[in-house]
Amino acid sequence: MRELRHLIDVEEPAWPELRETLGAGPVSVEVLPPDGDLGTASLLQLQVTARSYLGAVTLHCGGLLVDGGWLRVFGSPADGAAHGVPSLARVNRFPGALDPAWQAYPGLVVAHDVLGGVFALNGGAPANAGRPGEAGEMVYFAPDSLRWEALGVSHSAWMAWLVSGALDEFYADLRWPGWKDEVRALNSDQGLSLFPPLWSAEARQDLSATTRRAVPMAELLGVARDSCRQFDGVDPGLLGAV
């Protein structure tokens, strides 16, 4: 394993560039304060450098609330200062102490949206886990299809995409009039459960007519995982430990 200094003391660290990217787009982004000790410990476990966007978020950021909190990108949050957003380490069940043998298999969960959608970075052999895309490619667990979808981009390109304004198109069929007010009322450890559920024909026909209620994200993700097992007999794997 590389020592911490080799991960942090790098030429052209990504955080200044990433901060500029986050502030230059048309989408609102709240940058949460980090916990320095958690950031360095998480960076060391991940074995990525501060030259990468992933390393920059892990080391310098407590997380990101994107588009009014619709999307939560995980980092290393300071205690009591992150609106309930969990850490990247917690979501991915990092070991309590540094473990050179640990790997984020089949991928690293990097963000959730309020509907229970999951963004993850593929690990080294996604096909072995039944996931689409290539190693190092971003994938999305879609709550309306209960399937993983390959996004065709790297993590750094995905980060830039988040604030480019493309979320409106990406979620065009999954947002309803007044969604911003409903999202604003959530705590950051909550999501929105819809009935009829997103994957049903009724919800697809008229999303605004669904009944929506705030539930813990753990409940929302658990229901999605159980539904996959029940309908397709396929386990989508870890969707995030929240």
PDB file of C-alpha atoms in Angstrom:
ATOM      1  CA  MET A   1       0.000   0.000   0.000  1.00  0.00           C
ATOM      2  CA  ARG A   2       1.121   3.541  -0.708  1.00  0.00           C
ATOM      3  CA  GLU A   3       1.849   5.731   2.293  1.00  0.00           C
ATOM      4  CA  LEU A   4      -0.445   8.658   3.059  1.00  0.00           C
ATOM      5  CA  ARG A   5       2.124  11.254   2.022  1.00  0.00           C
ATOM      6  CA  HIS A   6       2.299   9.724  -1.447  1.00  0.00           C
ATOM      7  CA  LEU A   7      -1.468  10.094  -1.771  1.00  0.00           C
ATOM      8  CA  ILE A   8      -1.698  13.665  -0.482  1.00  0.00           C
ATOM      9  CA  ASP A   9       1.552  15.369  -1.534  1.00  0.00           C
ATOM     10  CA  VAL A  10       0.918  15.346  -5.267  1.00  0.00           C
ATOM     11  CA  GLU A  11       1.389  17.740  -8.140  1.00  0.00           C
ATOM     12  CA  GLU A  12      -1.799  19.409  -9.366  1.00  0.00           C
ATOM     13  CA  PRO A  13      -4.206  18.344  -6.603  1.00  0.00           C
ATOM     14  CA  ALA A  14      -7.760  18.180  -7.901  1.00  0.00           C
ATOM     15  CA  TRP A  15      -9.617  20.064  -5.159  1.00  0.00           C
ATOM     16  CA  PRO A  16      -9.058  23.646  -6.453  1.00  0.00           C
ATOM     17  CA  GLU A  17     -10.213  22.620  -9.927  1.00  0.00           C
ATOM     18  CA  LEU A  18     -13.175  20.695  -8.547  1.00  0.00           C
ATOM     19  CA  ARG A  19     -14.283  23.611  -6.352  1.00  0.00           C
ATOM     20  CA  GLU A  20     -14.236  25.846  -9.409  1.00  0.00           C
ATOM     21  CA  THR A  21     -16.221  23.284 -11.410  1.00  0.00           C
ATOM     22  CA  LEU A  22     -18.829  22.950  -8.677  1.00  0.00           C
ATOM     23  CA  GLY A  23     -19.326  26.696  -8.478  1.00  0.00           C
ATOM     24  CA  ALA A  24     -19.408  27.368 -12.202  1.00  0.00           C
ATOM     25  CA  GLY A  25     -22.448  25.288 -13.156  1.00  0.00           C
ATOM     26  CA  PRO A  26     -26.125  26.236 -13.136  1.00  0.00           C
ATOM     27  CA  VAL A  27     -26.977  23.684 -10.420  1.00  0.00           C
ATOM     28  CA  SER A  28     -26.914  24.531  -6.707  1.00  0.00           C
ATOM     29  CA  VAL A  29     -24.231  22.699  -4.721  1.00  0.00           C
ATOM     30  CA  GLU A  30     -23.711  22.887  -0.964  1.00  0.00           C
ATOM     31  CA  VAL A  31     -20.223  21.771   0.079  1.00  0.00           C
ATOM     32  CA  LEU A  32     -20.299  20.262   3.565  1.00  0.00           C
ATOM     33  CA  PRO A  33     -17.416  20.706   6.037  1.00  0.00           C
ATOM     34  CA  PRO A  34     -14.979  17.785   6.295  1.00  0.00           C
ATOM     35  CA  ASP A  35     -13.447  15.811   9.126  1.00  0.00           C
ATOM     36  CA  GLY A  36      -9.716  15.833   8.436  1.00  0.00           C
ATOM     37  CA  ASP A  37      -8.928  12.617  10.310  1.00  0.00           C
ATOM     38  CA  LEU A  38     -11.750  10.716   8.637  1.00  0.00           C
ATOM     39  CA  GLY A  39     -10.688  12.096   5.265  1.00  0.00           C
ATOM     40  CA  THR A  40      -7.088  10.957   5.562  1.00  0.00           C
ATOM     41  CA  ALA A  41      -8.089   7.537   6.931  1.00  0.00           C
ATOM     42  CA  SER A  42     -10.581   7.042   4.093  1.00  0.00           C
ATOM     43  CA  LEU A  43      -8.086   8.170   1.470  1.00  0.00           C
ATOM     44  CA  LEU A  44      -5.541   5.720   2.826  1.00  0.00           C
ATOM     45  CA  GLN A  45      -8.051   2.862   2.690  1.00  0.00           C
ATOM     46  CA  LEU A  46      -9.130   3.752  -0.852  1.00  0.00           C
ATOM     47  CA  GLN A  47      -5.542   4.153  -2.059  1.00  0.00           C
ATOM     48  CA  VAL A  48      -6.449   6.965  -4.461  1.00  0.00           C
ATOM     49  CA  THR A  49      -4.510  10.205  -4.673  1.00  0.00           C
ATOM     50  CA  ALA A  50      -5.606  13.798  -4.172  1.00  0.00           C
ATOM     51  CA  ARG A  51      -5.059  14.331  -7.905  1.00  0.00           C
ATOM     52  CA  SER A  52      -8.340  12.531  -8.566  1.00  0.00           C
ATOM     53  CA  TYR A  53     -11.811  13.969  -8.006  1.00  0.00           C
ATOM     54  CA  LEU A  54     -12.610  10.959  -5.838  1.00  0.00           C
ATOM     55  CA  GLY A  55      -9.580  11.633  -3.682  1.00  0.00           C
ATOM     56  CA  ALA A  56     -10.375  15.348  -3.517  1.00  0.00           C
ATOM     57  CA  VAL A  57     -13.945  14.775  -2.320  1.00  0.00           C
ATOM     58  CA  THR A  58     -12.817  12.164   0.201  1.00  0.00           C
ATOM     59  CA  LEU A  59     -10.062  14.342   1.651  1.00  0.00           C
ATOM     60  CA  HIS A  60     -11.415  17.881   1.457  1.00  0.00           C
ATOM     61  CA  CYS A  61     -15.186  17.587   1.536  1.00  0.00           C
ATOM     62  CA  GLY A  62     -17.831  16.402   3.969  1.00  0.00           C
ATOM     63  CA  GLY A  63     -20.143  15.641   1.073  1.00  0.00           C
ATOM     64  CA  LEU A  64     -22.173  17.547  -1.491  1.00  0.00           C
ATOM     65  CA  LEU A  65     -25.861  18.392  -1.564  1.00  0.00           C
ATOM     66  CA  VAL A  66     -26.638  18.826  -5.252  1.00  0.00           C
ATOM     67  CA  ASP A  67     -29.751  20.418  -6.767  1.00  0.00           C
ATOM     68  CA  GLY A  68     -31.339  21.402  -3.476  1.00  0.00           C
ATOM     69  CA  GLY A  69     -30.485  18.073  -1.856  1.00  0.00           C
ATOM     70  CA  TRP A  70     -31.989  15.859  -4.566  1.00  0.00           C
ATOM     71  CA  LEU A  71     -28.585  14.189  -4.841  1.00  0.00           C
ATOM     72  CA  ARG A  72     -26.147  13.479  -1.988  1.00  0.00           C
ATOM     73  CA  VAL A  73     -22.502  12.858  -2.887  1.00  0.00           C
ATOM     74  CA  PHE A  74     -20.563  11.231  -0.060  1.00  0.00           C
ATOM     75  CA  GLY A  75     -17.323  12.501   1.451  1.00  0.00           C
ATOM     76  CA  SER A  76     -15.857  12.664   4.962  1.00  0.00           C
ATOM     77  CA  PRO A  77     -18.281  14.788   7.030  1.00  0.00           C
ATOM     78  CA  ALA A  78     -17.493  16.484  10.307  1.00  0.00           C
ATOM     79  CA  ASP A  79     -19.668  15.342  13.202  1.00  0.00           C
ATOM     80  CA  GLY A  80     -22.866  17.335  13.533  1.00  0.00           C
ATOM     81  CA  ALA A  81     -22.163  19.519  10.536  1.00  0.00           C
ATOM     82  CA  ALA A  82     -23.418  17.515   7.592  1.00  0.00           C
ATOM     83  CA  HIS A  83     -27.208  17.542   7.860  1.00  0.00           C
ATOM     84  CA  GLY A  84     -27.257  13.788   8.410  1.00  0.00           C
ATOM     85  CA  VAL A  85     -25.385  12.885   5.213  1.00  0.00           C
ATOM     86  CA  PRO A  86     -23.376   9.706   5.953  1.00  0.00           C
ATOM     87  CA  SER A  87     -19.715   9.327   5.138  1.00  0.00           C
ATOM     88  CA  LEU A  88     -18.267   7.497   2.156  1.00  0.00           C
ATOM     89  CA  ALA A  89     -16.615   5.173   4.681  1.00  0.00           C
ATOM     90  CA  ARG A  90     -19.901   4.309   6.377  1.00  0.00           C
ATOM     91  CA  VAL A  91     -21.884   3.882   3.178  1.00  0.00           C
ATOM     92  CA  ASN A  92     -19.319   1.426   1.814  1.00  0.00           C
ATOM     93  CA  ARG A  93     -18.573  -0.320   5.118  1.00  0.00           C
ATOM     94  CA  PHE A  94     -14.900   0.540   5.263  1.00  0.00           C
ATOM     95  CA  PRO A  95     -13.089  -1.578   7.865  1.00  0.00           C
ATOM     96  CA  GLY A  96     -12.629   0.029  11.267  1.00  0.00           C
ATOM     97  CA  ALA A  97      -8.839  -0.139  10.915  1.00  0.00           C
ATOM     98  CA  LEU A  98      -6.729   0.019   7.773  1.00  0.00           C
ATOM     99  CA  ASP A  99      -6.997  -3.285   5.919  1.00  0.00           C
ATOM    100  CA  PRO A 100      -4.756  -3.771   2.863  1.00  0.00           C
ATOM    101  CA  ALA A 101      -6.883  -6.713   1.710  1.00  0.00           C
ATOM    102  CA  TRP A 102     -10.192  -4.813   1.691  1.00  0.00           C
ATOM    103  CA  GLN A 103     -11.766  -3.856  -1.649  1.00  0.00           C
ATOM    104  CA  ALA A 104     -14.955  -2.059  -2.594  1.00  0.00           C
ATOM    105  CA  TYR A 105     -16.486  -5.026  -4.414  1.00  0.00           C
ATOM    106  CA  PRO A 106     -18.280  -4.957  -6.763  1.00  0.00           C
ATOM    107  CA  GLY A 107     -18.074  -1.165  -6.698  1.00  0.00           C
ATOM    108  CA  LEU A 108     -17.868   1.963  -4.578  1.00  0.00           C
ATOM    109  CA  VAL A 109     -21.170   3.697  -3.789  1.00  0.00           C
ATOM    110  CA  VAL A 110     -20.529   7.428  -4.203  1.00  0.00           C
ATOM    111  CA  ALA A 111     -23.999   9.045  -4.171  1.00  0.00           C
ATOM    112  CA  HIS A 112     -27.715   8.551  -3.548  1.00  0.00           C
ATOM    113  CA  ASP A 113     -30.684  10.475  -4.851  1.00  0.00           C
ATOM    114  CA  VAL A 114     -33.892  11.002  -2.870  1.00  0.00           C
ATOM    115  CA  LEU A 115     -35.745   8.302  -4.822  1.00  0.00           C
ATOM    116  CA  GLY A 116     -33.313   5.590  -3.820  1.00  0.00           C
ATOM    117  CA  GLY A 117     -31.218   5.805  -6.968  1.00  0.00           C
ATOM    118  CA  VAL A 118     -27.596   4.799  -6.401  1.00  0.00           C
ATOM    119  CA  PHE A 119     -24.507   6.012  -8.227  1.00  0.00           C
ATOM    120  CA  ALA A 120     -21.502   3.702  -7.950  1.00  0.00           C
ATOM    121  CA  LEU A 121     -18.006   3.412  -9.389  1.00  0.00           C
ATOM    122  CA  ASN A 122     -17.415  -0.036 -10.854  1.00  0.00           C
ATOM    123  CA  GLY A 123     -14.678  -2.139  -9.332  1.00  0.00           C
ATOM    124  CA  GLY A 124     -12.238  -4.309 -11.198  1.00  0.00           C
ATOM    125  CA  ALA A 125     -14.578  -7.024 -12.486  1.00  0.00           C
ATOM    126  CA  PRO A 126     -18.159  -5.734 -12.795  1.00  0.00           C
ATOM    127  CA  ALA A 127     -19.277  -8.565 -15.093  1.00  0.00           C
ATOM    128  CA  ASN A 128     -18.459 -11.109 -12.387  1.00  0.00           C
ATOM    129  CA  ALA A 129     -21.015  -9.368 -10.177  1.00  0.00           C
ATOM    130  CA  GLY A 130     -23.608  -9.112 -12.939  1.00  0.00           C
ATOM    131  CA  ARG A 131     -23.152  -5.385 -13.362  1.00  0.00           C
ATOM    132  CA  PRO A 132     -22.936  -3.529 -16.681  1.00  0.00           C
ATOM    133  CA  GLY A 133     -20.112  -1.310 -17.858  1.00  0.00           C
ATOM    134  CA  GLU A 134     -16.350  -1.489 -17.638  1.00  0.00           C
ATOM    135  CA  ALA A 135     -14.004  -1.354 -14.673  1.00  0.00           C
ATOM    136  CA  GLY A 136     -13.754   2.234 -13.431  1.00  0.00           C
ATOM    137  CA  GLU A 137     -17.012   3.270 -15.125  1.00  0.00           C
ATOM    138  CA  MET A 138     -19.882   4.956 -13.294  1.00  0.00           C
ATOM    139  CA  VAL A 139     -23.149   3.005 -13.055  1.00  0.00           C
ATOM    140  CA  TYR A 140     -26.606   3.890 -11.731  1.00  0.00           C
ATOM    141  CA  PHE A 141     -29.130   1.722  -9.905  1.00  0.00           C
ATOM    142  CA  ALA A 142     -32.408   3.063 -11.279  1.00  0.00           C
ATOM    143  CA  PRO A 143     -35.331   2.928  -8.819  1.00  0.00           C
ATOM    144  CA  ASP A 144     -37.872   2.882 -11.666  1.00  0.00           C
ATOM    145  CA  SER A 145     -36.400  -0.246 -13.296  1.00  0.00           C
ATOM    146  CA  LEU A 146     -34.622  -1.843 -10.306  1.00  0.00           C
ATOM    147  CA  ARG A 147     -31.589  -2.440 -12.508  1.00  0.00           C
ATOM    148  CA  TRP A 148     -28.034  -1.163 -12.810  1.00  0.00           C
ATOM    149  CA  GLU A 149     -27.347   1.003 -15.865  1.00  0.00           C
ATOM    150  CA  ALA A 150     -23.928   1.894 -17.293  1.00  0.00           C
ATOM    151  CA  LEU A 151     -23.387   5.641 -17.648  1.00  0.00           C
ATOM    152  CA  GLY A 152     -20.388   5.518 -19.970  1.00  0.00           C
ATOM    153  CA  VAL A 153     -18.285   8.021 -18.013  1.00  0.00           C
ATOM    154  CA  SER A 154     -15.480   8.077 -15.477  1.00  0.00           C
ATOM    155  CA  HIS A 155     -15.953   9.419 -11.948  1.00  0.00           C
ATOM    156  CA  SER A 156     -14.351  12.770 -12.770  1.00  0.00           C
ATOM    157  CA  ALA A 157     -16.525  13.236 -15.864  1.00  0.00           C
ATOM    158  CA  TRP A 158     -19.568  12.277 -13.811  1.00  0.00           C
ATOM    159  CA  MET A 159     -18.755  14.937 -11.207  1.00  0.00           C
ATOM    160  CA  ALA A 160     -18.615  17.611 -13.901  1.00  0.00           C
ATOM    161  CA  TRP A 161     -21.831  16.247 -15.433  1.00  0.00           C
ATOM    162  CA  LEU A 162     -23.697  16.641 -12.130  1.00  0.00           C
ATOM    163  CA  VAL A 163     -23.401  20.416 -12.182  1.00  0.00           C
ATOM    164  CA  SER A 164     -23.694  20.903 -15.952  1.00  0.00           C
ATOM    165  CA  GLY A 165     -27.494  21.105 -15.933  1.00  0.00           C
ATOM    166  CA  ALA A 166     -27.894  17.571 -17.289  1.00  0.00           C
ATOM    167  CA  LEU A 167     -29.772  16.348 -14.217  1.00  0.00           C
ATOM    168  CA  ASP A 168     -32.998  17.905 -15.509  1.00  0.00           C
ATOM    169  CA  GLU A 169     -32.897  15.662 -18.567  1.00  0.00           C
ATOM    170  CA  PHE A 170     -31.662  12.606 -16.666  1.00  0.00           C
ATOM    171  CA  TYR A 171     -34.549  12.837 -14.199  1.00  0.00           C
ATOM    172  CA  ALA A 172     -37.135  14.203 -16.650  1.00  0.00           C
ATOM    173  CA  ASP A 173     -39.482  11.235 -16.094  1.00  0.00           C
ATOM    174  CA  LEU A 174     -38.851  11.031 -12.340  1.00  0.00           C
ATOM    175  CA  ARG A 175     -39.740  14.540 -11.195  1.00  0.00           C
ATOM    176  CA  TRP A 176     -43.153  16.053 -10.626  1.00  0.00           C
ATOM    177  CA  PRO A 177     -44.499  19.583 -10.083  1.00  0.00           C
ATOM    178  CA  GLY A 178     -43.483  20.717  -6.590  1.00  0.00           C
ATOM    179  CA  TRP A 179     -40.660  18.217  -6.109  1.00  0.00           C
ATOM    180  CA  LYS A 180     -38.289  20.908  -4.886  1.00  0.00           C
ATOM    181  CA  ASP A 181     -40.467  21.750  -1.880  1.00  0.00           C
ATOM    182  CA  GLU A 182     -40.809  18.079  -0.962  1.00  0.00           C
ATOM    183  CA  VAL A 183     -37.063  17.512  -1.186  1.00  0.00           C
ATOM    184  CA  ARG A 184     -36.340  20.648   0.829  1.00  0.00           C
ATOM    185  CA  ALA A 185     -38.424  19.271   3.703  1.00  0.00           C
ATOM    186  CA  LEU A 186     -36.326  16.075   3.977  1.00  0.00           C
ATOM    187  CA  ASN A 187     -33.470  15.372   6.321  1.00  0.00           C
ATOM    188  CA  SER A 188     -30.421  14.185   4.430  1.00  0.00           C
ATOM    189  CA  ASP A 189     -30.788  10.665   5.806  1.00  0.00           C
ATOM    190  CA  GLN A 190     -34.290  10.417   4.330  1.00  0.00           C
ATOM    191  CA  GLY A 191     -35.678   9.653   0.899  1.00  0.00           C
ATOM    192  CA  LEU A 192     -39.098   9.665  -0.724  1.00  0.00           C
ATOM    193  CA  SER A 193     -41.149   6.490  -0.935  1.00  0.00           C
ATOM    194  CA  LEU A 194     -43.792   6.559  -3.682  1.00  0.00           C
ATOM    195  CA  PHE A 195     -47.016   4.612  -3.950  1.00  0.00           C
ATOM    196  CA  PRO A 196     -47.707   3.169  -6.413  1.00  0.00           C
ATOM    197  CA  PRO A 197     -43.934   2.516  -6.639  1.00  0.00           C
ATOM    198  CA  LEU A 198     -41.776   4.046  -9.331  1.00  0.00           C
ATOM    199  CA  TRP A 199     -41.445   0.791 -11.251  1.00  0.00           C
ATOM    200  CA  SER A 200     -45.223   0.321 -11.561  1.00  0.00           C
ATOM    201  CA  ALA A 201     -47.283   1.099 -14.654  1.00  0.00           C
ATOM    202  CA  GLU A 202     -49.450   3.457 -12.598  1.00  0.00           C
ATOM    203  CA  ALA A 203     -46.498   5.601 -11.538  1.00  0.00           C
ATOM    204  CA  ARG A 204     -45.160   5.739 -15.082  1.00  0.00           C
ATOM    205  CA  GLN A 205     -48.547   6.883 -16.333  1.00  0.00           C
ATOM    206  CA  ASP A 206     -48.939   9.755 -13.849  1.00  0.00           C
ATOM    207  CA  LEU A 207     -46.068  10.356 -11.448  1.00  0.00           C
ATOM    208  CA  SER A 208     -47.664  13.440  -9.922  1.00  0.00           C
ATOM    209  CA  ALA A 209     -50.656  11.325  -8.783  1.00  0.00           C
ATOM    210  CA  THR A 210     -48.509   9.075  -6.589  1.00  0.00           C
ATOM    211  CA  THR A 211     -48.544   9.355  -2.808  1.00  0.00           C
ATOM    212  CA  ARG A 212     -45.142  10.327  -1.457  1.00  0.00           C
ATOM    213  CA  ARG A 213     -43.814  10.103   2.086  1.00  0.00           C
ATOM    214  CA  ALA A 214     -40.471  10.645   3.769  1.00  0.00           C
ATOM    215  CA  VAL A 215     -38.779   7.444   4.963  1.00  0.00           C
ATOM    216  CA  PRO A 216     -35.259   6.579   6.155  1.00  0.00           C
ATOM    217  CA  MET A 217     -32.917   5.953   3.236  1.00  0.00           C
ATOM    218  CA  ALA A 218     -32.060   2.579   4.759  1.00  0.00           C
ATOM    219  CA  GLU A 219     -35.711   1.558   4.408  1.00  0.00           C
ATOM    220  CA  LEU A 220     -35.951   2.829   0.836  1.00  0.00           C
ATOM    221  CA  LEU A 221     -32.809   0.981  -0.252  1.00  0.00           C
ATOM    222  CA  GLY A 222     -33.814  -2.154   1.588  1.00  0.00           C
ATOM    223  CA  VAL A 223     -37.186  -2.299  -0.154  1.00  0.00           C
ATOM    224  CA  ALA A 224     -35.495  -1.824  -3.534  1.00  0.00           C
ATOM    225  CA  ARG A 225     -33.036  -4.635  -2.876  1.00  0.00           C
ATOM    226  CA  ASP A 226     -35.763  -6.979  -1.638  1.00  0.00           C
ATOM    227  CA  SER A 227     -37.908  -6.157  -4.686  1.00  0.00           C
ATOM    228  CA  CYS A 228     -35.050  -7.100  -7.018  1.00  0.00           C
ATOM    229  CA  ARG A 229     -34.673 -10.439  -5.294  1.00  0.00           C
ATOM    230  CA  GLN A 230     -38.417 -11.075  -5.388  1.00  0.00           C
ATOM    231  CA  PHE A 231     -39.090 -10.072  -9.006  1.00  0.00           C
ATOM    232  CA  ASP A 232     -35.918 -11.107 -10.813  1.00  0.00           C
ATOM    233  CA  GLY A 233     -34.214 -13.427  -8.360  1.00  0.00           C
ATOM    234  CA  VAL A 234     -31.169 -11.167  -8.632  1.00  0.00           C
ATOM    235  CA  ASP A 235     -29.395  -9.438  -5.774  1.00  0.00           C
ATOM    236  CA  PRO A 236     -28.191  -5.984  -6.885  1.00  0.00           C
ATOM    237  CA  GLY A 237     -25.568  -6.016  -4.142  1.00  0.00           C
ATOM    238  CA  LEU A 238     -24.763  -3.314  -1.618  1.00  0.00           C
ATOM    239  CA  LEU A 239     -26.756  -0.152  -2.339  1.00  0.00           C
ATOM    240  CA  GLY A 240     -25.198   1.721   0.555  1.00  0.00           C
ATOM    241  CA  ALA A 241     -25.101   1.210   4.320  1.00  0.00           C
ATOM    242  CA  VAL A 242     -26.954   4.224   5.689  1.00  0.00           C
TER     243      VAL A 242
END
